[in-house]
Short mmCIF file of C-alpha atoms in Angstrom, two decimals:
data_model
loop_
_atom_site.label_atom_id
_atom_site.label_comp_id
_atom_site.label_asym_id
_atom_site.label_seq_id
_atom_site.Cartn_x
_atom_site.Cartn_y
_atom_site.Cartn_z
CA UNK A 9 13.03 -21.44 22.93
CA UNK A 10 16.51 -21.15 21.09
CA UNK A 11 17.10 -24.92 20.83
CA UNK A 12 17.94 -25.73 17.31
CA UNK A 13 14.47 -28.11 17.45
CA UNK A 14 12.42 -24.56 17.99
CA UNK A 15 14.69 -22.28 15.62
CA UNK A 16 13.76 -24.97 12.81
CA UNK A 17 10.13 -25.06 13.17
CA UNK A 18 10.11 -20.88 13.61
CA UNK A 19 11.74 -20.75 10.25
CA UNK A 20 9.92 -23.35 8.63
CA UNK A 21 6.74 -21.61 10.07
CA UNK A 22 7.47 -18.75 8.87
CA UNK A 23 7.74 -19.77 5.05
CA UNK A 24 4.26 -21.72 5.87
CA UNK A 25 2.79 -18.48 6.52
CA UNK A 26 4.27 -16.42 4.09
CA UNK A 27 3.27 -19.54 1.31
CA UNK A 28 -0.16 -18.55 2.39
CA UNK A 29 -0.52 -15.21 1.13
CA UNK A 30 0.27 -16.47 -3.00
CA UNK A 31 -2.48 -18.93 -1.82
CA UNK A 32 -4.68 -16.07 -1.23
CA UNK A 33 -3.80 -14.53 -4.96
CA UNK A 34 -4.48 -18.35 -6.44
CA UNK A 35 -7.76 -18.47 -4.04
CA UNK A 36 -8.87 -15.39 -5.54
CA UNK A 37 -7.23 -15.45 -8.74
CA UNK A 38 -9.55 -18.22 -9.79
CA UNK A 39 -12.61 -16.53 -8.74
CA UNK A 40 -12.46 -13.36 -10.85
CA UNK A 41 -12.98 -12.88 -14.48
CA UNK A 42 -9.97 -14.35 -16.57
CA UNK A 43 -8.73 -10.47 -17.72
CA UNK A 44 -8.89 -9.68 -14.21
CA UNK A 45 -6.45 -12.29 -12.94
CA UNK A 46 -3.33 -10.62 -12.92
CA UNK A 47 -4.83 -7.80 -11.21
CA UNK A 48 -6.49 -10.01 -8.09
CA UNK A 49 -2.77 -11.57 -7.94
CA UNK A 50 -0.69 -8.58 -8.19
CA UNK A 51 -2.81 -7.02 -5.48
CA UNK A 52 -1.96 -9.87 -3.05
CA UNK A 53 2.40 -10.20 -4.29
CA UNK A 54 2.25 -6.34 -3.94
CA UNK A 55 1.33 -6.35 -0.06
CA UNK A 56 3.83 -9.34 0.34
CA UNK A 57 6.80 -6.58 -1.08
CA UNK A 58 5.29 -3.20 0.56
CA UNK A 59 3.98 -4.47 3.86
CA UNK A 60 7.07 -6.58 4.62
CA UNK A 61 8.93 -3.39 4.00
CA UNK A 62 7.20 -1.25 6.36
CA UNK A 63 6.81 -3.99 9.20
CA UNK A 64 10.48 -3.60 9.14
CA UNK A 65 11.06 -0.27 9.19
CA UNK A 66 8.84 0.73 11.75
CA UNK A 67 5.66 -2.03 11.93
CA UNK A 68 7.34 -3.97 14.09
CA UNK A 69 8.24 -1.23 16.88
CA UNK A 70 4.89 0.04 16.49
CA UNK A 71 3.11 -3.54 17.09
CA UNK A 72 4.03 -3.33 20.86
CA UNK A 73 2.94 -1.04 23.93
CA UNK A 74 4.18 0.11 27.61
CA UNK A 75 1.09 0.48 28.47
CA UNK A 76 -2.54 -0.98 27.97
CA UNK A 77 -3.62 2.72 27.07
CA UNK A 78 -1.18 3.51 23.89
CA UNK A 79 -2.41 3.30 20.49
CA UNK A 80 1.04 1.60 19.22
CA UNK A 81 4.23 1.19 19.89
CA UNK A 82 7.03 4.47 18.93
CA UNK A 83 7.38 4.16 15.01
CA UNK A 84 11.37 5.23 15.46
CA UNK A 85 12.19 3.55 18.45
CA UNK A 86 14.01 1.17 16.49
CA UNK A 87 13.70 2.71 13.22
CA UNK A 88 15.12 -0.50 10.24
CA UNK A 89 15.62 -2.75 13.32
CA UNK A 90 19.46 -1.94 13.57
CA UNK A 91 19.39 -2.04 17.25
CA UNK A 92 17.57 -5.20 18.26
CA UNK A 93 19.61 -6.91 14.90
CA UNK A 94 22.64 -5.88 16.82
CA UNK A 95 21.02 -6.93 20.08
CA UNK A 96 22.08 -10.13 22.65
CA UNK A 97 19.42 -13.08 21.70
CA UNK A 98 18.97 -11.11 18.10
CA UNK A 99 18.82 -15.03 16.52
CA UNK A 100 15.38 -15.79 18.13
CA UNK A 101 14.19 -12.20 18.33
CA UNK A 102 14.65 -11.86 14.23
CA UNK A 103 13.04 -14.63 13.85
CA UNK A 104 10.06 -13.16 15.81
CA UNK A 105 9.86 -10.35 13.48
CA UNK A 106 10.04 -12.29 10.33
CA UNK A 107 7.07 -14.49 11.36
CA UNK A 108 5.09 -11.55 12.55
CA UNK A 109 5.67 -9.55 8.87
CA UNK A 110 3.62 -12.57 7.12
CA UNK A 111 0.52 -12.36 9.72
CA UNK A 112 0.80 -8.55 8.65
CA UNK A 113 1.11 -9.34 5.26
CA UNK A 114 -1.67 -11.64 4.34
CA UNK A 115 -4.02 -9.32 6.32
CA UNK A 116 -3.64 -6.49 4.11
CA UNK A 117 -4.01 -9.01 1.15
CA UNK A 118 -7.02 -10.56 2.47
CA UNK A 119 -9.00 -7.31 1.84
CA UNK A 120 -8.39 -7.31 -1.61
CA UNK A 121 -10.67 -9.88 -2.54
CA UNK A 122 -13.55 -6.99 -1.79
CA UNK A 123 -12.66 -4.59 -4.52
CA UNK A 124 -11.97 -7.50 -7.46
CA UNK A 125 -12.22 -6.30 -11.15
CA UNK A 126 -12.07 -2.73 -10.37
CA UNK A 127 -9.38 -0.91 -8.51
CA UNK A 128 -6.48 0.64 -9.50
CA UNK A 129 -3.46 -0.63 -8.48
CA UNK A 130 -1.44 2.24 -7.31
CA UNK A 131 -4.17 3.22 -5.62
CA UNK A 132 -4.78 -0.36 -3.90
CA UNK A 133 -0.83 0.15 -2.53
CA UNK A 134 -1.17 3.14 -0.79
CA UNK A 135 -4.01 2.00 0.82
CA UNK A 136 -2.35 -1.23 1.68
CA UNK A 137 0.53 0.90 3.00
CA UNK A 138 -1.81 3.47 5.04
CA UNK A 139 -4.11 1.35 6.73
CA UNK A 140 -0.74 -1.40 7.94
CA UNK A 141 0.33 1.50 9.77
CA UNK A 142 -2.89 2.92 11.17
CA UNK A 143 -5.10 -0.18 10.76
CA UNK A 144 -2.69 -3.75 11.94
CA UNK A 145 0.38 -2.75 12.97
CA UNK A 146 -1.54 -0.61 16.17
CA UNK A 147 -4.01 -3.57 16.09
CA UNK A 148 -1.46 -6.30 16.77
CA UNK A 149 -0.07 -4.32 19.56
CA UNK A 150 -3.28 -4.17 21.16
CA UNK A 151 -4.03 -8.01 20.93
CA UNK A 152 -0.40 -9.28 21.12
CA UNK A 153 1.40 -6.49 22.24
CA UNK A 154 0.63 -5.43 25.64
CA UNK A 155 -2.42 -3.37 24.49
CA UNK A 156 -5.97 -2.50 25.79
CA UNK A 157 -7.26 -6.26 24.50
CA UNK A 158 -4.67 -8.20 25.85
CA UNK A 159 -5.13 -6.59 29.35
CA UNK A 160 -8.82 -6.40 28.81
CA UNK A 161 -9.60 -9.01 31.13
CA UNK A 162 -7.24 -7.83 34.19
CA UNK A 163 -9.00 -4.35 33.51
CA UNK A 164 -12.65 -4.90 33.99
CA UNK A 165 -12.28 -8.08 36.20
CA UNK A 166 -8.99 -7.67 38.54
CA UNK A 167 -5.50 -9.68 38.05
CA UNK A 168 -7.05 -12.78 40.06
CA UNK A 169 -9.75 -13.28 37.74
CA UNK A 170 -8.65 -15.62 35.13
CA UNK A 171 -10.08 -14.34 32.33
CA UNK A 172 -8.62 -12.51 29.31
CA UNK A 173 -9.32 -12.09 25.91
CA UNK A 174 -8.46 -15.40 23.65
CA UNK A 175 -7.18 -14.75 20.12
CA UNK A 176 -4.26 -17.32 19.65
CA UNK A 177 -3.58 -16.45 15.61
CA UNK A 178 -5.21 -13.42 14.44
CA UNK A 179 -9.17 -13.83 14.63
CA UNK A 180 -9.08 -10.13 15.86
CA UNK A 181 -6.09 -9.06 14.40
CA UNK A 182 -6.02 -10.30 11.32
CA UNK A 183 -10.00 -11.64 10.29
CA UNK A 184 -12.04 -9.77 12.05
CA UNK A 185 -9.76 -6.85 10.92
CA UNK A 186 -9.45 -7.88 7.43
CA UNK A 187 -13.23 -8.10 7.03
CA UNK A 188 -14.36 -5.40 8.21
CA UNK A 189 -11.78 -3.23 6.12
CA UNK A 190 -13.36 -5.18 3.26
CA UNK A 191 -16.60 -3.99 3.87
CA UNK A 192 -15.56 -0.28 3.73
CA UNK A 193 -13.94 -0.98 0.81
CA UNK A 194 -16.74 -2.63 -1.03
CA UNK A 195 -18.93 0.82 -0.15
CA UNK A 196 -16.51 3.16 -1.10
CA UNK A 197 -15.88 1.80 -4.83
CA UNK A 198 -19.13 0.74 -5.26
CA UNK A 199 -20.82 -2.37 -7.24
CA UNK A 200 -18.76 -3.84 -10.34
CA UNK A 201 -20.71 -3.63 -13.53
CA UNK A 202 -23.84 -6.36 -13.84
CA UNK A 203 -23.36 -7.01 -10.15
CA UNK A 204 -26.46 -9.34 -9.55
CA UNK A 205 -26.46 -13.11 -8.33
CA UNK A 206 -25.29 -15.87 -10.54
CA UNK A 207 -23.83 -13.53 -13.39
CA UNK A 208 -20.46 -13.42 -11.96
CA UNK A 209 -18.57 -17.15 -12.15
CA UNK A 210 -15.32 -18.02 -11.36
CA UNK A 211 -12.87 -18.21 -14.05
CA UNK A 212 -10.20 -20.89 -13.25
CA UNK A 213 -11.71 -23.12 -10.32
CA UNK A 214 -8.49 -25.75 -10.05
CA UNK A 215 -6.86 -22.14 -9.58
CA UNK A 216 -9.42 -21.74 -6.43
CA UNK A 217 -8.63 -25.17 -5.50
CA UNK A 218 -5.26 -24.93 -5.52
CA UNK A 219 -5.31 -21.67 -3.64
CA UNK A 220 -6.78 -23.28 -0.54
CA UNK A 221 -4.84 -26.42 -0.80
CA UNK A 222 -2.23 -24.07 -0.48
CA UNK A 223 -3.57 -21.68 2.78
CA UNK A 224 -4.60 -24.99 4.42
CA UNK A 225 -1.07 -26.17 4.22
CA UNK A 226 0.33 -22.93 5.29
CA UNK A 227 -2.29 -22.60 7.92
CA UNK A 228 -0.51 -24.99 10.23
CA UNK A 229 2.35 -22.81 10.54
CA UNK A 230 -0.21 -19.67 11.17
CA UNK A 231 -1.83 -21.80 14.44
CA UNK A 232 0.90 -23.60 15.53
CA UNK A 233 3.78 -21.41 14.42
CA UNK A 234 4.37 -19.43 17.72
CA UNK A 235 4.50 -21.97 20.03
CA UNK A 236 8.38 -22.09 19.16
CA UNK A 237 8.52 -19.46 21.89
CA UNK A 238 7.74 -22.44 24.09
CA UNK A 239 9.94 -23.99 26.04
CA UNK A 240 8.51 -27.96 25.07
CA UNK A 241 6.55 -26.92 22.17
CA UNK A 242 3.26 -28.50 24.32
CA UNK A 243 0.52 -27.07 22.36
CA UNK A 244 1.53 -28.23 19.08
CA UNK A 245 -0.62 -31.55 18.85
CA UNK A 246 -3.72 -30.06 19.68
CA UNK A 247 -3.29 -27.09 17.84
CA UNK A 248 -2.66 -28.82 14.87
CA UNK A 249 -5.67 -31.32 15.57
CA UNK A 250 -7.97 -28.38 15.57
CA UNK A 251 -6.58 -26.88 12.35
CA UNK A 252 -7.28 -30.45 10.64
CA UNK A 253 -10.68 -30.67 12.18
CA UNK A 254 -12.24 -27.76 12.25
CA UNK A 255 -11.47 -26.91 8.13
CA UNK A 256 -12.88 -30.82 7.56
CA UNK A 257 -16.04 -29.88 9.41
CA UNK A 258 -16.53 -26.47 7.73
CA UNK A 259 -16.32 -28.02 4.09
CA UNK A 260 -18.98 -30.49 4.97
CA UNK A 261 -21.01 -27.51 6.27
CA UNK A 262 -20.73 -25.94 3.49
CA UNK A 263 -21.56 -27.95 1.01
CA UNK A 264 -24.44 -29.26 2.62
CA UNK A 265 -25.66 -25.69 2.81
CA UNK A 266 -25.11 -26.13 -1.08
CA UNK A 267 -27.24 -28.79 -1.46
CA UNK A 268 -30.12 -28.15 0.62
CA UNK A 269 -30.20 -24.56 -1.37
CA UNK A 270 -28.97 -25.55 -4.70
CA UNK A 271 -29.08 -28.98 -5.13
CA UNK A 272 -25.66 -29.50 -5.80
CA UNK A 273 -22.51 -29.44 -3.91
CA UNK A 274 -19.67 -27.38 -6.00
CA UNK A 275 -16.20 -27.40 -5.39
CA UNK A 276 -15.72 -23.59 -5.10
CA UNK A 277 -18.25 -24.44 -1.80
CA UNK A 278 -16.03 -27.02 -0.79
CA UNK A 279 -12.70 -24.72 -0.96
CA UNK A 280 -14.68 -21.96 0.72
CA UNK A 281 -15.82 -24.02 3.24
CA UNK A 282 -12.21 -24.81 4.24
CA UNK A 283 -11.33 -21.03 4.51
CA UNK A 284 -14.16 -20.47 6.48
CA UNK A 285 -13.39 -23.11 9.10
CA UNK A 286 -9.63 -21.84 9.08
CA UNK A 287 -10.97 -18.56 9.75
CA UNK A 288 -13.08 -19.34 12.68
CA UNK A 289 -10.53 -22.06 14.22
CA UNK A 290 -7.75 -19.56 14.07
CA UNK A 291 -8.24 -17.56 18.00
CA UNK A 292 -9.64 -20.93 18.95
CA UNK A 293 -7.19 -23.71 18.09
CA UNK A 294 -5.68 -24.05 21.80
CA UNK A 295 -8.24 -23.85 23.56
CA UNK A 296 -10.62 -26.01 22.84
CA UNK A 297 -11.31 -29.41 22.94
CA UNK A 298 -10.74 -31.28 19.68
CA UNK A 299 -15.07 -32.29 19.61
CA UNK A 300 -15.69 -28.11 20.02
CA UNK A 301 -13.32 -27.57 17.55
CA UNK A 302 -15.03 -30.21 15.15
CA UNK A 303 -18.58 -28.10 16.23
CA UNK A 304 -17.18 -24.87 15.71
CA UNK A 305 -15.98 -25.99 11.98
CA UNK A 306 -19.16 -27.65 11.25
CA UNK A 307 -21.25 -23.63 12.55
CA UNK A 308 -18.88 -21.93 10.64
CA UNK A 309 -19.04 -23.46 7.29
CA UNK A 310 -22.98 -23.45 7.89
CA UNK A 311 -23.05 -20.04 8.83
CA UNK A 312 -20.46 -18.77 6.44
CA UNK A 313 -22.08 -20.56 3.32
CA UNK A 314 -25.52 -18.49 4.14
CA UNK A 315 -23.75 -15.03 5.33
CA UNK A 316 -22.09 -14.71 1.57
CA UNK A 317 -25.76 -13.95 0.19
CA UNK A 318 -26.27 -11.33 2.55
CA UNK A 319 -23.95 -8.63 -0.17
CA UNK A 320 -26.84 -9.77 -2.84
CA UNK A 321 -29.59 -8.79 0.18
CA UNK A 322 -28.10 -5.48 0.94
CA UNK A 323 -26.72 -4.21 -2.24
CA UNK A 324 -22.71 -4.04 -1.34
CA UNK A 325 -20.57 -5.90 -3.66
CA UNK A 326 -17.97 -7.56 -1.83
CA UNK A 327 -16.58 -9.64 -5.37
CA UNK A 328 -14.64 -12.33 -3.15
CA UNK A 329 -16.70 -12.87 -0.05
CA UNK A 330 -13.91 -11.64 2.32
CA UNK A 331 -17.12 -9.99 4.55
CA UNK A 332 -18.95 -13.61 4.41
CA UNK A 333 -15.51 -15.41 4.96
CA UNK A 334 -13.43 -13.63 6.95
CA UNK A 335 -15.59 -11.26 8.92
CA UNK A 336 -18.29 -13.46 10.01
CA UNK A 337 -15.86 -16.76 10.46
CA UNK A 338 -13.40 -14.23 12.74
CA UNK A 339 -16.56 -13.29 14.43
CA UNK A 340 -17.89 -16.96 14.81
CA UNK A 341 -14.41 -18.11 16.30
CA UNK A 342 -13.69 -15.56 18.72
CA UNK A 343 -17.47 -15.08 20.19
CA UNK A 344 -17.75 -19.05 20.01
CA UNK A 345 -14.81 -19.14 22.88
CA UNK A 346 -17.12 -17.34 25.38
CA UNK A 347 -18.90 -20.21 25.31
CA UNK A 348 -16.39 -23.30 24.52
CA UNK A 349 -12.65 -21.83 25.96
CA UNK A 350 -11.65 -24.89 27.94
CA UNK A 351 -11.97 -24.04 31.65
CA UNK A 352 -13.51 -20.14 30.75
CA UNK A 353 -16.02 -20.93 28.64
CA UNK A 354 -19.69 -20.14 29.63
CA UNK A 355 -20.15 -24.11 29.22
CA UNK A 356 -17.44 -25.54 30.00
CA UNK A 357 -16.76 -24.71 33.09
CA UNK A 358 -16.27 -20.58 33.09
CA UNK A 359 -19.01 -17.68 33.24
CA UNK A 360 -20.28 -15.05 31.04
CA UNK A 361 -16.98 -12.96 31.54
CA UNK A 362 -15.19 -14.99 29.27
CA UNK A 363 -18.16 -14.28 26.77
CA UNK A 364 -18.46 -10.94 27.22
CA UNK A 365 -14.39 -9.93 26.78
CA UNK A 366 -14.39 -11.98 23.56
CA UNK A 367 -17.15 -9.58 22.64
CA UNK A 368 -15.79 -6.51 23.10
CA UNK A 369 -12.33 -7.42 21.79
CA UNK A 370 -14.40 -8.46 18.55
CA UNK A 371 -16.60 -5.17 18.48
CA UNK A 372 -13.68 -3.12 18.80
CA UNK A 373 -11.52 -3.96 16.42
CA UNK A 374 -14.22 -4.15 13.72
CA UNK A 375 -15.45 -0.90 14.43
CA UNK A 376 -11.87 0.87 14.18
CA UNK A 377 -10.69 -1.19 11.63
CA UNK A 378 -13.86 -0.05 9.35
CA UNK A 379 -14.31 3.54 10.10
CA UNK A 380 -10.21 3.67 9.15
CA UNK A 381 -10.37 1.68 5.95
CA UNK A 382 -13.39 4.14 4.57
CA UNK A 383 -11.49 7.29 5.51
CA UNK A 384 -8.66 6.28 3.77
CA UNK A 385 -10.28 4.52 0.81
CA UNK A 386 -12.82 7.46 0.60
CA UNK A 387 -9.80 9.94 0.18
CA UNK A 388 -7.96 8.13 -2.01
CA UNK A 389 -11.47 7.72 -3.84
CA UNK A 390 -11.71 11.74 -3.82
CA UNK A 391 -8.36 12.59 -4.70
CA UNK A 392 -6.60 10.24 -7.25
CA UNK A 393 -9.74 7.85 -7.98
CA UNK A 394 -9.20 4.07 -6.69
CA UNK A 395 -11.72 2.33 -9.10
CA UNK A 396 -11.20 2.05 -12.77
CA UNK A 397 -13.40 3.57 -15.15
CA UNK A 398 -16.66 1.55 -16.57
CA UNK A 399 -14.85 1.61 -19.96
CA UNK A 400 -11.26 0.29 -18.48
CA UNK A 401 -13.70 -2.46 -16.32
CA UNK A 402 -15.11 -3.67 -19.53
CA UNK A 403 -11.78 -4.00 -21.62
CA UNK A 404 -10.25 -5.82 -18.61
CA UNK A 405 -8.25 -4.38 -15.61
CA UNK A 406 -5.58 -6.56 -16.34
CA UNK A 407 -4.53 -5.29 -19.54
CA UNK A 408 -5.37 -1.55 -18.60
CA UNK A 409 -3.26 -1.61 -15.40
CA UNK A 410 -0.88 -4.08 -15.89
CA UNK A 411 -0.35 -4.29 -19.81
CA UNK A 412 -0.61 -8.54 -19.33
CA UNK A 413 -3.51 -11.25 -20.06
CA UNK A 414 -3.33 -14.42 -17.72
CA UNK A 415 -3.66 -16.22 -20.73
CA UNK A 416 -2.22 -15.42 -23.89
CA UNK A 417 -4.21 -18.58 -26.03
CA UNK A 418 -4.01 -16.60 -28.90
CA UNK A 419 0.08 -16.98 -29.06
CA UNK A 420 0.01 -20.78 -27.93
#
């Protein structure tokens, strides 16, 4: 795993991943209103510089367990990494930190999207900096980290059983996760002003486009990147297959959703059709097939494309669809290996405990990772106020918060 062929793609992985999160603030950037731009971007560079910080200081001690019954790894254990920096193998195992940071990162970006046009910014970073701590970084150690999920399977079915839970790249960890924080969030500030369907349009769509262009591209280091830790690198074609495959599917899901609704097929479908079938191939993309993979794309940009009216159905305003998008595609992906996992799988050779793992795993996290992200945004709601005033909403976050327009035409 230290052969100068793995060291190269772990590095260059780990920029792919990191590139993904100012994807996210294009993504979203182009969504909003145009005086809220700055304010959806700064809320996605901001987790890049505070979250990185924190995974280093103590994230990444906490993001592994001794046993499958901690909550997280000991915060000081290694308090600024001095110890494991000084360490023998410290090449490879830096490297292993660096590339877990940007999975931590861009899940405590995701949720931004939620809360568009109306939070405060301060207020958006200690959240960001609470729930890491209490809402990933414990989260990670329990999927990848020696935690309750990882040894789920072993618990309620024995060591000779096979069967554990399956979430390659983060559709636990990081979707699933990111989602359901984003739901919280979306209750606890409440509905942006003329929230109703249709009234809301993107600003900038090449923005949008470019955005995904850009998470598609870095996507391939999020699936793919850790199999540097092994030894021949085997899993890389098919992993990669399945990232190219399933997206491709997903946008024609999507739009064809579009039509059949609308009438038309828009490019803001097509780029959220791409994220959605990222989304839902991301636990999947070693173990399946590369024709399951191209199914599972194809359900998730279907199902996807319908769940974002369901905020319009029951009155929550989640601005950026990260509930439609990331919750249900992380939810899609993960349940949709009970049935597909290649040898485990319900149909493809396995039984129903496959299946029913997957579901618990799935349950579990979204469960904890809501009830946490309403505490805290509730008592940072209470306390110092997270949304902006109606009056500061109307004369544009951007300029209240951040004192800059996206687009100064006036001076061109």
């Amino acid at each position: 795993m230290d052969a100068p062929g793995n060291i190269s793609w772990a590095i260059t992985a780990t920029a792919l991943v990191l590139l993904m999160t100012p994807g996210v603030a294009f993504f979203y950037g182009g969504l909003v209103k145009a005086k809220s731009v700055v304010s959806m971007m700064m809320m996605s560079f901001g987790s890049i510089g505070l979250v990185a910080v924190l995974w280093i200081l103590f994230g990444f001690s906490m993001s592994a367990v001794d046993s499958p019954t901690a909550f997280a790894g000991n915060p000081f254990a290694d308090f600024g990494l001095s110890n494991l920096a000084a360490g023998e193998g410290s090449n490879v195992a830096l490297l292993g930190v660096a590339y877990g940071a940007t999975f931590a990162i861009i899940t405590v970006a995701l949720i931004s999207g939620a809360i568009a046009d109306r939070a405060k910014f301060g207020s958006w970073l200690i959240f960001a900096g609470i729930f890491a701590t209490i809402g990933y970084f414990p989260v990670a150690a329990w999927v990848w980290g020696g935690g309750w999920i990882m040894n789920l399977g072993t618990t309620l079915f024995g060591e000779d059983s096979g069967i554990g839970v399956i979430d390659y790249a983060g559709g636990t960890a990081v979707h699933i996760n990111a989602g359901a924080a984003a739901l919280a969030l979306a209750l606890v500030l409440g509905k942006r002003i003329g929230f109703q369907k249709g009234i809301l349009k993107p600003h900038n769509v090449p923005l949008t486009l470019l955005g995904a262009a850009l998470l598609w591209f870095g996507w391939f280091g999020f699936n793919a990147g850790a199999e540097w830790l092994a030894e021949d690198m085997g899993g890389v074609g098919l992993i990669g297959l399945n990232t190219l495959g399933a997206t491709a599917a997903a946008i024609l899901g999507w739009i064809l959703i579009e039509r059949i609704k609308d009438g038309k097929a828009t490019s803001v479908g097509a780029a959220s059709g791409a994220v959605a079938g990222l989304v839902a191939i991301t636990p999947a993309c070693a173990n399946l097939t590369p024709g399951w993979s191209l199914l599972l794309g194809a359900v998730a940009g279907i199902v996807c494309a319908l769940a974002v009216e369901l905020k319009f159905r029951f009155g929550f305003d989640d601005s950026l669809d990260v509930v439609g998008i990331h919750l249900v595609g992380g939810l899609i992906g993960t349940l949709y290996l009970g049935f597909f996992a290649t040898g485990t799988g319900l149909f493809v050779g396995g039984d129903a405990r496959q299946l029913a793992v997957q579901l618990i795993a799935a349950l579990g996290v979204l469960i904890y990772s809501f009830v946490v992200a309403f505490i805290i945004g509730f008592a940072i709601q209470k306390t110092i106020g997270f949304r902006i005033t109606n009056e500061d909403e109307i004369a544009g976050v951007d300029q209240v918060v951040h004192g800059e327009e996206g687009y100064a035409l006036a001076d061109a």
